[in-house]
Amino acid sequence: MKRAERGFMLIEMVIALALISAITGATVMTTTASVKTYQQTAEQNIVLQQVQNAGYWISRDVKMARSVVPAGYDGFPLILYIPVDTDENNDHRVYYVFQGSKLKREVYDPSNNLISRNLVADYIDVANTSFSDSGFGVYQLKIRASKGEAFVEADYEVSQRLGSL
């Protein structure tokens, strides 16, 4: 037999298998890293949106409030009295309360009837979230949300409108 007709040598087969293994290993590692990065980015986006939602709604309501009552050592539940007209007896009460890691917004009319209850944000790290009075109608809001390894923390300075005081 001629040398060209004998087929592959053992050393050629080992080299080919080593190359295929290296390429497959690199492909698997790249794919795994891409999936993990995608998951971390998705979790980061989720908690960012939750922090922004909480900051938006609380800031909005504080600006409209006639009076703000931070309760508890961390300021929650937060109670806001929102005017509907010039008579303070007609104010709606807005409560921001935690149920586990969920921040909920409850609105009551002057007769103490529940008007609405909404989920404002989820994945809130309650131990690291606070609302405090800085004085003169200015408040500090610190919100932290986490999901998996991702977390977002934001500090807001919220003030009442001058006409609300």
mmCIF file of C-alpha atoms in Angstrom:
data_model
loop_
_atom_site.group_PDB
_atom_site.id
_atom_site.type_symbol
_atom_site.label_atom_id
_atom_site.label_comp_id
_atom_site.label_asym_id
_atom_site.label_seq_id
_atom_site.Cartn_x
_atom_site.Cartn_y
_atom_site.Cartn_z
ATOM 1 C CA MET A 1 0.000 0.000 0.000
ATOM 2 C CA LYS A 2 1.054 3.462 -0.662
ATOM 3 C CA ARG A 3 1.459 5.844 2.283
ATOM 4 C CA ALA A 4 -1.420 8.110 1.078
ATOM 5 C CA GLU A 5 -3.847 5.204 1.179
ATOM 6 C CA ARG A 6 -3.121 4.000 4.718
ATOM 7 C CA GLY A 7 -5.553 6.436 6.486
ATOM 8 C CA PHE A 8 -4.948 8.571 9.556
ATOM 9 C CA MET A 9 -2.160 7.924 11.957
ATOM 10 C CA LEU A 10 -2.863 7.769 15.658
ATOM 11 C CA ILE A 11 -1.013 11.029 16.313
ATOM 12 C CA GLU A 12 -3.129 12.833 13.721
ATOM 13 C CA MET A 13 -6.324 11.588 15.404
ATOM 14 C CA VAL A 14 -5.133 12.758 18.852
ATOM 15 C CA ILE A 15 -4.282 16.219 17.490
ATOM 16 C CA ALA A 16 -7.670 16.488 15.757
ATOM 17 C CA LEU A 17 -9.517 15.466 18.949
ATOM 18 C CA ALA A 18 -7.507 17.978 21.009
ATOM 19 C CA LEU A 19 -8.378 20.785 18.582
ATOM 20 C CA ILE A 20 -12.072 19.856 18.576
ATOM 21 C CA SER A 21 -12.093 19.693 22.410
ATOM 22 C CA ALA A 22 -10.438 23.116 22.718
ATOM 23 C CA ILE A 23 -12.883 24.709 20.282
ATOM 24 C CA THR A 24 -15.891 23.071 21.987
ATOM 25 C CA GLY A 25 -14.653 24.111 25.448
ATOM 26 C CA ALA A 26 -14.172 27.710 24.351
ATOM 27 C CA THR A 27 -17.628 27.775 22.772
ATOM 28 C CA VAL A 28 -19.290 26.365 25.906
ATOM 29 C CA MET A 29 -17.462 28.846 28.177
ATOM 30 C CA THR A 30 -18.412 31.786 25.954
ATOM 31 C CA THR A 31 -22.050 30.705 25.816
ATOM 32 C CA THR A 32 -22.189 30.197 29.603
ATOM 33 C CA ALA A 33 -20.637 33.610 30.254
ATOM 34 C CA SER A 34 -23.077 35.256 27.826
ATOM 35 C CA VAL A 35 -26.103 33.691 29.514
ATOM 36 C CA LYS A 36 -24.846 34.678 32.984
ATOM 37 C CA THR A 37 -24.131 38.252 31.855
ATOM 38 C CA TYR A 38 -27.576 38.486 30.259
ATOM 39 C CA GLN A 39 -29.229 37.316 33.496
ATOM 40 C CA GLN A 40 -27.244 39.801 35.615
ATOM 41 C CA THR A 41 -28.098 42.645 33.235
ATOM 42 C CA ALA A 42 -31.781 41.695 33.270
ATOM 43 C CA GLU A 43 -31.819 41.620 37.092
ATOM 44 C CA GLN A 44 -29.991 44.964 37.238
ATOM 45 C CA ASN A 45 -32.597 46.513 34.912
ATOM 46 C CA ILE A 46 -35.451 45.108 36.977
ATOM 47 C CA VAL A 47 -34.198 46.535 40.282
ATOM 48 C CA LEU A 48 -33.310 49.858 38.649
ATOM 49 C CA GLN A 49 -36.892 50.200 37.430
ATOM 50 C CA GLN A 50 -38.242 49.318 40.889
ATOM 51 C CA VAL A 51 -36.108 51.992 42.587
ATOM 52 C CA GLN A 52 -37.130 54.570 39.974
ATOM 53 C CA ASN A 53 -40.832 53.711 40.414
ATOM 54 C CA ALA A 54 -40.645 54.103 44.185
ATOM 55 C CA GLY A 55 -38.727 57.374 43.884
ATOM 56 C CA TYR A 56 -41.168 58.760 41.326
ATOM 57 C CA TRP A 57 -44.373 57.958 43.237
ATOM 58 C CA ILE A 58 -43.165 59.045 46.667
ATOM 59 C CA SER A 59 -41.646 62.268 45.275
ATOM 60 C CA ARG A 60 -44.830 63.019 43.364
ATOM 61 C CA ASP A 61 -47.071 62.529 46.382
ATOM 62 C CA VAL A 62 -44.806 64.464 48.770
ATOM 63 C CA LYS A 63 -44.886 67.441 46.397
ATOM 64 C CA MET A 64 -48.692 67.399 46.434
ATOM 65 C CA ALA A 65 -49.065 66.711 50.160
ATOM 66 C CA ARG A 66 -50.444 69.197 52.652
ATOM 67 C CA SER A 67 -48.641 67.279 55.399
ATOM 68 C CA VAL A 68 -46.169 64.402 55.554
ATOM 69 C CA VAL A 69 -45.965 62.006 58.499
ATOM 70 C CA PRO A 70 -43.012 59.579 58.465
ATOM 71 C CA ALA A 71 -43.833 56.861 61.000
ATOM 72 C CA GLY A 72 -41.547 54.240 62.490
ATOM 73 C CA TYR A 73 -37.801 54.458 62.904
ATOM 74 C CA ASP A 74 -37.219 54.215 59.130
ATOM 75 C CA GLY A 75 -40.090 56.530 58.154
ATOM 76 C CA PHE A 76 -42.412 53.737 56.993
ATOM 77 C CA PRO A 77 -45.311 53.456 56.910
ATOM 78 C CA LEU A 78 -45.301 56.880 55.334
ATOM 79 C CA ILE A 79 -48.554 58.844 55.605
ATOM 80 C CA LEU A 80 -49.307 61.763 53.306
ATOM 81 C CA TYR A 81 -52.356 64.027 53.418
ATOM 82 C CA ILE A 82 -53.235 65.075 49.868
ATOM 83 C CA PRO A 83 -55.634 68.017 49.498
ATOM 84 C CA VAL A 84 -58.590 67.679 47.165
ATOM 85 C CA ASP A 85 -59.873 71.189 47.968
ATOM 86 C CA THR A 86 -59.188 73.953 50.505
ATOM 87 C CA ASP A 87 -60.879 72.099 53.386
ATOM 88 C CA GLU A 88 -58.338 69.947 55.282
ATOM 89 C CA ASN A 89 -61.163 67.652 56.412
ATOM 90 C CA ASN A 90 -61.523 66.473 52.803
ATOM 91 C CA ASP A 91 -57.880 65.459 52.377
ATOM 92 C CA HIS A 92 -57.122 61.988 51.059
ATOM 93 C CA ARG A 93 -54.640 59.920 53.025
ATOM 94 C CA VAL A 94 -51.936 58.114 51.108
ATOM 95 C CA TYR A 95 -50.048 55.344 52.886
ATOM 96 C CA TYR A 96 -46.805 53.808 51.673
ATOM 97 C CA VAL A 97 -46.450 50.439 53.365
ATOM 98 C CA PHE A 98 -44.253 47.385 52.947
ATOM 99 C CA GLN A 99 -45.592 43.895 52.526
ATOM 100 C CA GLY A 100 -42.462 41.805 52.512
ATOM 101 C CA SER A 101 -40.239 43.300 49.814
ATOM 102 C CA LYS A 102 -43.187 44.966 48.068
ATOM 103 C CA LEU A 103 -43.866 48.695 48.491
ATOM 104 C CA LYS A 104 -47.588 49.414 48.216
ATOM 105 C CA ARG A 105 -49.489 52.676 47.918
ATOM 106 C CA GLU A 106 -52.931 52.833 49.538
ATOM 107 C CA VAL A 107 -55.276 55.808 49.126
ATOM 108 C CA TYR A 108 -58.158 56.458 51.542
ATOM 109 C CA ASP A 109 -60.904 59.073 51.335
ATOM 110 C CA PRO A 110 -61.900 61.246 54.335
ATOM 111 C CA SER A 111 -64.401 58.576 55.447
ATOM 112 C CA ASN A 112 -61.575 56.037 55.670
ATOM 113 C CA ASN A 113 -62.779 54.119 52.597
ATOM 114 C CA LEU A 114 -60.043 52.494 50.561
ATOM 115 C CA ILE A 115 -60.013 54.143 47.122
ATOM 116 C CA SER A 116 -57.057 52.331 45.585
ATOM 117 C CA ARG A 117 -54.194 50.006 46.406
ATOM 118 C CA ASN A 118 -51.265 49.751 44.006
ATOM 119 C CA LEU A 119 -47.968 47.929 43.880
ATOM 120 C CA VAL A 120 -45.337 50.648 43.527
ATOM 121 C CA ALA A 121 -42.175 48.533 43.619
ATOM 122 C CA ASP A 122 -40.909 45.037 44.364
ATOM 123 C CA TYR A 123 -37.550 43.618 45.450
ATOM 124 C CA ILE A 124 -37.122 46.475 47.936
ATOM 125 C CA ASP A 125 -34.467 45.914 50.584
ATOM 126 C CA VAL A 126 -36.592 47.155 53.482
ATOM 127 C CA ALA A 127 -33.696 47.204 55.968
ATOM 128 C CA ASN A 128 -31.822 49.672 53.730
ATOM 129 C CA THR A 129 -34.756 51.861 52.696
ATOM 130 C CA SER A 130 -35.725 54.932 54.697
ATOM 131 C CA PHE A 131 -37.608 58.226 54.629
ATOM 132 C CA SER A 132 -36.629 61.042 56.989
ATOM 133 C CA ASP A 133 -37.496 64.669 57.642
ATOM 134 C CA SER A 134 -34.627 67.108 57.030
ATOM 135 C CA GLY A 135 -36.758 70.063 58.131
ATOM 136 C CA PHE A 136 -38.537 72.928 56.348
ATOM 137 C CA GLY A 137 -40.538 70.609 54.101
ATOM 138 C CA VAL A 138 -37.464 68.776 52.746
ATOM 139 C CA TYR A 139 -37.179 64.997 53.079
ATOM 140 C CA GLN A 140 -34.496 62.401 52.397
ATOM 141 C CA LEU A 141 -35.580 59.197 50.678
ATOM 142 C CA LYS A 142 -33.141 56.306 50.412
ATOM 143 C CA ILE A 143 -34.260 53.295 48.399
ATOM 144 C CA ARG A 144 -32.405 50.059 47.788
ATOM 145 C CA ALA A 145 -33.675 47.146 45.726
ATOM 146 C CA SER A 146 -31.956 43.832 45.088
ATOM 147 C CA LYS A 147 -32.612 40.693 43.070
ATOM 148 C CA GLY A 148 -30.118 37.884 42.880
ATOM 149 C CA GLU A 149 -26.659 39.441 42.835
ATOM 150 C CA ALA A 150 -27.898 42.732 41.373
ATOM 151 C CA PHE A 151 -28.777 45.747 43.475
ATOM 152 C CA VAL A 152 -29.503 49.433 42.952
ATOM 153 C CA GLU A 153 -29.539 52.147 45.565
ATOM 154 C CA ALA A 154 -30.702 55.736 45.103
ATOM 155 C CA ASP A 155 -30.971 58.789 47.316
ATOM 156 C CA TYR A 156 -33.657 61.388 46.667
ATOM 157 C CA GLU A 157 -34.139 64.799 48.187
ATOM 158 C CA VAL A 158 -37.863 65.445 48.106
ATOM 159 C CA SER A 159 -39.543 68.718 49.005
ATOM 160 C CA GLN A 160 -43.091 69.875 49.377
ATOM 161 C CA ARG A 161 -44.343 72.663 47.175
ATOM 162 C CA LEU A 162 -44.449 75.961 49.002
ATOM 163 C CA GLY A 163 -48.225 76.168 48.605
ATOM 164 C CA SER A 164 -48.603 72.780 50.318
ATOM 165 C CA LEU A 165 -47.082 73.878 53.633
#
